mmCIF file of C-alpha atoms in Angstrom:
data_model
loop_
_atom_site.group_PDB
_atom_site.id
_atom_site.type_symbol
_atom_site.label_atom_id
_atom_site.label_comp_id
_atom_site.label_asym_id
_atom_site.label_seq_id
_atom_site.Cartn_x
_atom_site.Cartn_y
_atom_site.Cartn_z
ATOM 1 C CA UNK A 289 -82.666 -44.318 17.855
ATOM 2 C CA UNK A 290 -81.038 -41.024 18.263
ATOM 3 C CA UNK A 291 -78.875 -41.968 21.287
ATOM 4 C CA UNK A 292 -77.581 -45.146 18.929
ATOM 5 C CA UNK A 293 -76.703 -42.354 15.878
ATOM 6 C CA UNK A 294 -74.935 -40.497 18.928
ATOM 7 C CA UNK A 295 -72.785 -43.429 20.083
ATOM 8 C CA UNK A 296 -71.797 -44.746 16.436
ATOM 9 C CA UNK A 297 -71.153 -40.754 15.217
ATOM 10 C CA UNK A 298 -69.152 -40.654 18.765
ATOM 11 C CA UNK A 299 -67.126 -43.949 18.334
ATOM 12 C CA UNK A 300 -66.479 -43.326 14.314
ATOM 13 C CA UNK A 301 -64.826 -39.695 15.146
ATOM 14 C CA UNK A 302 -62.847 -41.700 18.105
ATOM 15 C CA UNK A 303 -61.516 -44.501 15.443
ATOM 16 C CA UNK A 304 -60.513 -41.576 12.858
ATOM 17 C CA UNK A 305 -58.556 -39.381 15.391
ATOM 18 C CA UNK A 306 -56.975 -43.025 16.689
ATOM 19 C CA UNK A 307 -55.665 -43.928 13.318
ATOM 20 C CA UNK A 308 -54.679 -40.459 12.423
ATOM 21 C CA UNK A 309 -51.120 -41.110 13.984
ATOM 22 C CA UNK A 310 -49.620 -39.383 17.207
ATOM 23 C CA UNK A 311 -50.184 -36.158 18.609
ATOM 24 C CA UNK A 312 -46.849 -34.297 16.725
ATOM 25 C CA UNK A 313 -47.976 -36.055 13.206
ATOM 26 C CA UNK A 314 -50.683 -33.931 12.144
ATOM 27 C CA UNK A 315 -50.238 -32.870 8.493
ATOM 28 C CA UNK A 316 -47.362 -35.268 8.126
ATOM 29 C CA UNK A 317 -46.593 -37.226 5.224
ATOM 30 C CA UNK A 318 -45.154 -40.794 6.430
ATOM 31 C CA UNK A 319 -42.722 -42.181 3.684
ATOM 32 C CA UNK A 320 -43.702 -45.709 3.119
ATOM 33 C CA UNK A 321 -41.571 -48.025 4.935
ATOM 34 C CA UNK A 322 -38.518 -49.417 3.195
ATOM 35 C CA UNK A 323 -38.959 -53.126 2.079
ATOM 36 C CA UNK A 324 -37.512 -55.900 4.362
ATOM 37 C CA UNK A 325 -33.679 -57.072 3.221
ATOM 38 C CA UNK A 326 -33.330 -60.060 0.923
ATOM 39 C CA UNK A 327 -31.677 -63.160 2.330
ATOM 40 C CA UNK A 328 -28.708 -62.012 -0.097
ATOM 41 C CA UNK A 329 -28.312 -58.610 1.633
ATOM 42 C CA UNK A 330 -28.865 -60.176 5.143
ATOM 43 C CA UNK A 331 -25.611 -62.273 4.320
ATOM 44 C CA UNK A 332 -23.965 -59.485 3.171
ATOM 45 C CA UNK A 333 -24.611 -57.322 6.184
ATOM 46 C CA UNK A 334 -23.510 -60.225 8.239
ATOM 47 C CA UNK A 335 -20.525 -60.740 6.799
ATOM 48 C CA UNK A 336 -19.743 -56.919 7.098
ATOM 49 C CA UNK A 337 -20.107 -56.948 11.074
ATOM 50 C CA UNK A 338 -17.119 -56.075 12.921
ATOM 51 C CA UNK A 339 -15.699 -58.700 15.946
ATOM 52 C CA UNK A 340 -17.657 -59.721 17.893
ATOM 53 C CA UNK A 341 -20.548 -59.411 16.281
ATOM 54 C CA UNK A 342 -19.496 -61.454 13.315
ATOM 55 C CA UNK A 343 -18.631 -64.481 15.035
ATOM 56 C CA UNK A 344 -22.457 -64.610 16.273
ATOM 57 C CA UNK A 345 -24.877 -67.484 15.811
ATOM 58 C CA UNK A 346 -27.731 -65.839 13.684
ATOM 59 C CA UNK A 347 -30.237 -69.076 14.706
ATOM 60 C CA UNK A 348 -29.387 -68.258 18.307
ATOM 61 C CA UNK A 349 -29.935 -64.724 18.049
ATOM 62 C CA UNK A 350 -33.301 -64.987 16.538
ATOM 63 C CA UNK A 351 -34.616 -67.571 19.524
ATOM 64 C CA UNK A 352 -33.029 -65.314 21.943
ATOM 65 C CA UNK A 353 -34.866 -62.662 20.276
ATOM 66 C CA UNK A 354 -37.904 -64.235 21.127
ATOM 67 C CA UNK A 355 -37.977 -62.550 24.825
ATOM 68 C CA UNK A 356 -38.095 -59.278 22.811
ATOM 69 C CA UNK A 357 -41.078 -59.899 20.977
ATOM 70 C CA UNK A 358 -43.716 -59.668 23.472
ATOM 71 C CA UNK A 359 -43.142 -55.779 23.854
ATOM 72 C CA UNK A 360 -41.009 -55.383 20.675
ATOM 73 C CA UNK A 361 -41.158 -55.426 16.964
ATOM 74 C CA UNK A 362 -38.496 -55.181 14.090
ATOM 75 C CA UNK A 363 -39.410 -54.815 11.019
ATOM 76 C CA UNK A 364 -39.722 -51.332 8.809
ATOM 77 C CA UNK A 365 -42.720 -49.604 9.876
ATOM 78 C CA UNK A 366 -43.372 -52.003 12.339
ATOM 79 C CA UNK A 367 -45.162 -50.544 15.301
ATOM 80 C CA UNK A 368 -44.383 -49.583 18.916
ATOM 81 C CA UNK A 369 -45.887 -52.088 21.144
ATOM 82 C CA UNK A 370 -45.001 -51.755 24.954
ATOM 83 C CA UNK A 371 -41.440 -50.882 24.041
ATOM 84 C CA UNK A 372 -40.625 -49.332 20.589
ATOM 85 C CA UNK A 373 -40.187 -50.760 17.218
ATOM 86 C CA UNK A 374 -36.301 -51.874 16.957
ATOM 87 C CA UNK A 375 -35.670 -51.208 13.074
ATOM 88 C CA UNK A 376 -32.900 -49.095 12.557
ATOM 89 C CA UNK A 377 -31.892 -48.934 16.182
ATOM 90 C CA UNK A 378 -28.174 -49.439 15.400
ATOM 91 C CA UNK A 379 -27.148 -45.283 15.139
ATOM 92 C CA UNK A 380 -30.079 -44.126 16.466
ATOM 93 C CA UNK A 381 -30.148 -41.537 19.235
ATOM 94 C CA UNK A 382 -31.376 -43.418 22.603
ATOM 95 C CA UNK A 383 -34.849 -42.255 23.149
ATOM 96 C CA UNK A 384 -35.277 -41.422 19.376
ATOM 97 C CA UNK A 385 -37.724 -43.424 18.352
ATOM 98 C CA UNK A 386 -40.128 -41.197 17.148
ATOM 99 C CA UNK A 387 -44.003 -42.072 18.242
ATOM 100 C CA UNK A 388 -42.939 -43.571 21.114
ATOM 101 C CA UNK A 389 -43.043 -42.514 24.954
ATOM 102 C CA UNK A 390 -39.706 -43.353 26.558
ATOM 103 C CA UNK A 391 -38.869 -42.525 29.986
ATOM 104 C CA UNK A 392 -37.635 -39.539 30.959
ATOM 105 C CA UNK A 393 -34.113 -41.272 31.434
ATOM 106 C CA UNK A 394 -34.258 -42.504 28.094
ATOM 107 C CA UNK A 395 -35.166 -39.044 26.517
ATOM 108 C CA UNK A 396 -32.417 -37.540 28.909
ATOM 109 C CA UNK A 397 -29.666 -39.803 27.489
ATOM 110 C CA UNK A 398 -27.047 -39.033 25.440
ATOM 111 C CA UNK A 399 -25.775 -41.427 23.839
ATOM 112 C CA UNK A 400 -26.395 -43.518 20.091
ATOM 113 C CA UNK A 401 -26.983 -47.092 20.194
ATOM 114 C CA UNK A 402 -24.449 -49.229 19.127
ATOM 115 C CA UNK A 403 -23.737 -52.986 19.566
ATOM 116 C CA UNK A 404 -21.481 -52.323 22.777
ATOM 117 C CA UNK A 405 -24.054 -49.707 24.670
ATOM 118 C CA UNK A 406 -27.053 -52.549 23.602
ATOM 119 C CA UNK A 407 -24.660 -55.314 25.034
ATOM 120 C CA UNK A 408 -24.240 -53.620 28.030
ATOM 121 C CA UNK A 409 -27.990 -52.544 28.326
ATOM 122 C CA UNK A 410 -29.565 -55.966 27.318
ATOM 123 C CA UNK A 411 -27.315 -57.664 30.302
ATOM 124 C CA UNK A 412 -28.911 -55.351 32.926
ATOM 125 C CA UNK A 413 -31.298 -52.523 31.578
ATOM 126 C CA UNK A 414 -31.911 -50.830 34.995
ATOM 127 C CA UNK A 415 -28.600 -51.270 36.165
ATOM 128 C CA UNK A 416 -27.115 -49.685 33.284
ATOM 129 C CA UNK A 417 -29.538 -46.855 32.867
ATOM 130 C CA UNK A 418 -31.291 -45.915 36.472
ATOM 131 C CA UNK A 419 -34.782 -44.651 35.581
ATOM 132 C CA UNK A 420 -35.799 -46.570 32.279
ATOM 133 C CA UNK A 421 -39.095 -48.293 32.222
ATOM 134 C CA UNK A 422 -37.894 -51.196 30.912
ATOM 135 C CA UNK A 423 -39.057 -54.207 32.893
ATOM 136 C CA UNK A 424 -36.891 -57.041 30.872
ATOM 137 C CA UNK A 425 -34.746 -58.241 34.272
ATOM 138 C CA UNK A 426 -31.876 -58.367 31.166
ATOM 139 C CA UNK A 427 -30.040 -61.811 28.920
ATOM 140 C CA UNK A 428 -27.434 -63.098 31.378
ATOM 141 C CA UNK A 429 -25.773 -65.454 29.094
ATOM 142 C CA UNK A 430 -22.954 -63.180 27.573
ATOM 143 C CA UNK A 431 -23.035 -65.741 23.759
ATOM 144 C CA UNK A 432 -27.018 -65.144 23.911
ATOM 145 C CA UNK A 433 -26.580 -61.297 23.879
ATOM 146 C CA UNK A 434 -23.707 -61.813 20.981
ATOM 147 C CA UNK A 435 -25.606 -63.964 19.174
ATOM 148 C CA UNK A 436 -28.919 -61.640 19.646
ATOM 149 C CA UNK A 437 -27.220 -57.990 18.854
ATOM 150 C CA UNK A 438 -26.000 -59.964 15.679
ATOM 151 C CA UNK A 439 -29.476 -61.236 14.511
ATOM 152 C CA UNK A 440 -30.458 -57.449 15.457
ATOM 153 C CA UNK A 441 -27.835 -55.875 13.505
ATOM 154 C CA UNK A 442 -28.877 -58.138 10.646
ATOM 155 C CA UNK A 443 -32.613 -57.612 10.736
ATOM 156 C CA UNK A 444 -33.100 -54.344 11.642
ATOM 157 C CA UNK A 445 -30.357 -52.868 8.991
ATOM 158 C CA UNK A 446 -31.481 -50.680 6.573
ATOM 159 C CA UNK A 447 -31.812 -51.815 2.899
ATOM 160 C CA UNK A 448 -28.455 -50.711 0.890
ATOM 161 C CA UNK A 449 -28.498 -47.326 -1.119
ATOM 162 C CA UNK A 450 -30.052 -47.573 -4.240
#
């Protein structure tokens, strides 16, 4: 009887300190995630992408988008999985995704994403950064990786100021 008050005291303490958040979040207050776009601002963002961007094919990009989502999610407040949550990755430092553990080459770089440096990265991740963890072998197809930085750029924006 004891031993089984043991274990549950043991694995309730376990569960709280799980979903207390990471390691640096301790006496944090997370803002609550901002609410997804409407369809209305998603065609307004889209419209407001520069070349090439805007001549993507939003269907395309969200099937091509579907190799992402086994390590990958996008939506606000959406959590790190094997690789880290994607919204608001457009200006973003590289490696800056707070919560998440990025390789050291990935912490190390110096550069902001963009839809050029995520263009060149989703064609061949190692190739174009030596070191990342990344194990995606990359989108070959150069309209595929158009058509999938535009979805991105869409659906990972950040809702207009109020």
């Amino acid at each position: 009887m004891i031993r089984t008050a043991v274990l549950i005291a043991a694995t309730a303490a376990l569960l709280a300190a799980c979903s207390s958040g990471s390691e640096g979040d301790a006496g944090k207050a997370e803002a609550p995630p901002p609410p997804p776009l409407t369809e209305a601002q998603k065609v307004a963002v889209f419209e407001s992408l520069p070349a090439p961007w805007a001549q993507g094919d939003l269907d395309n990009g969200r099937r091509a988008a579907a190799r992402c989502r086994s390590c990958h999610t996008f939506t606000p407040g959406g959590s790190n999985m094997t690789g880290p949550n994607l919204h608001g990755v457009f200006g973003r430092k590289a490696g800056g995704k707070d919560g998440y553990n990025y390789s050291n080459a990935l912490k190390d770089a110096s550069f902001v994403w963009d839809g050029e440096r995520l263009d060149h990265w989703l064609e061949n991740p190692k190739q174009f950064l030596p070191g990342n963890k990344m194990s995606f072998p990359g989108v070959a197809d150069a309209t595929d990786r158009r058509d999938l930085i535009a979805w991105l750029m869409v659906e990972t924006a950040a809702p207009p100021a109020a």
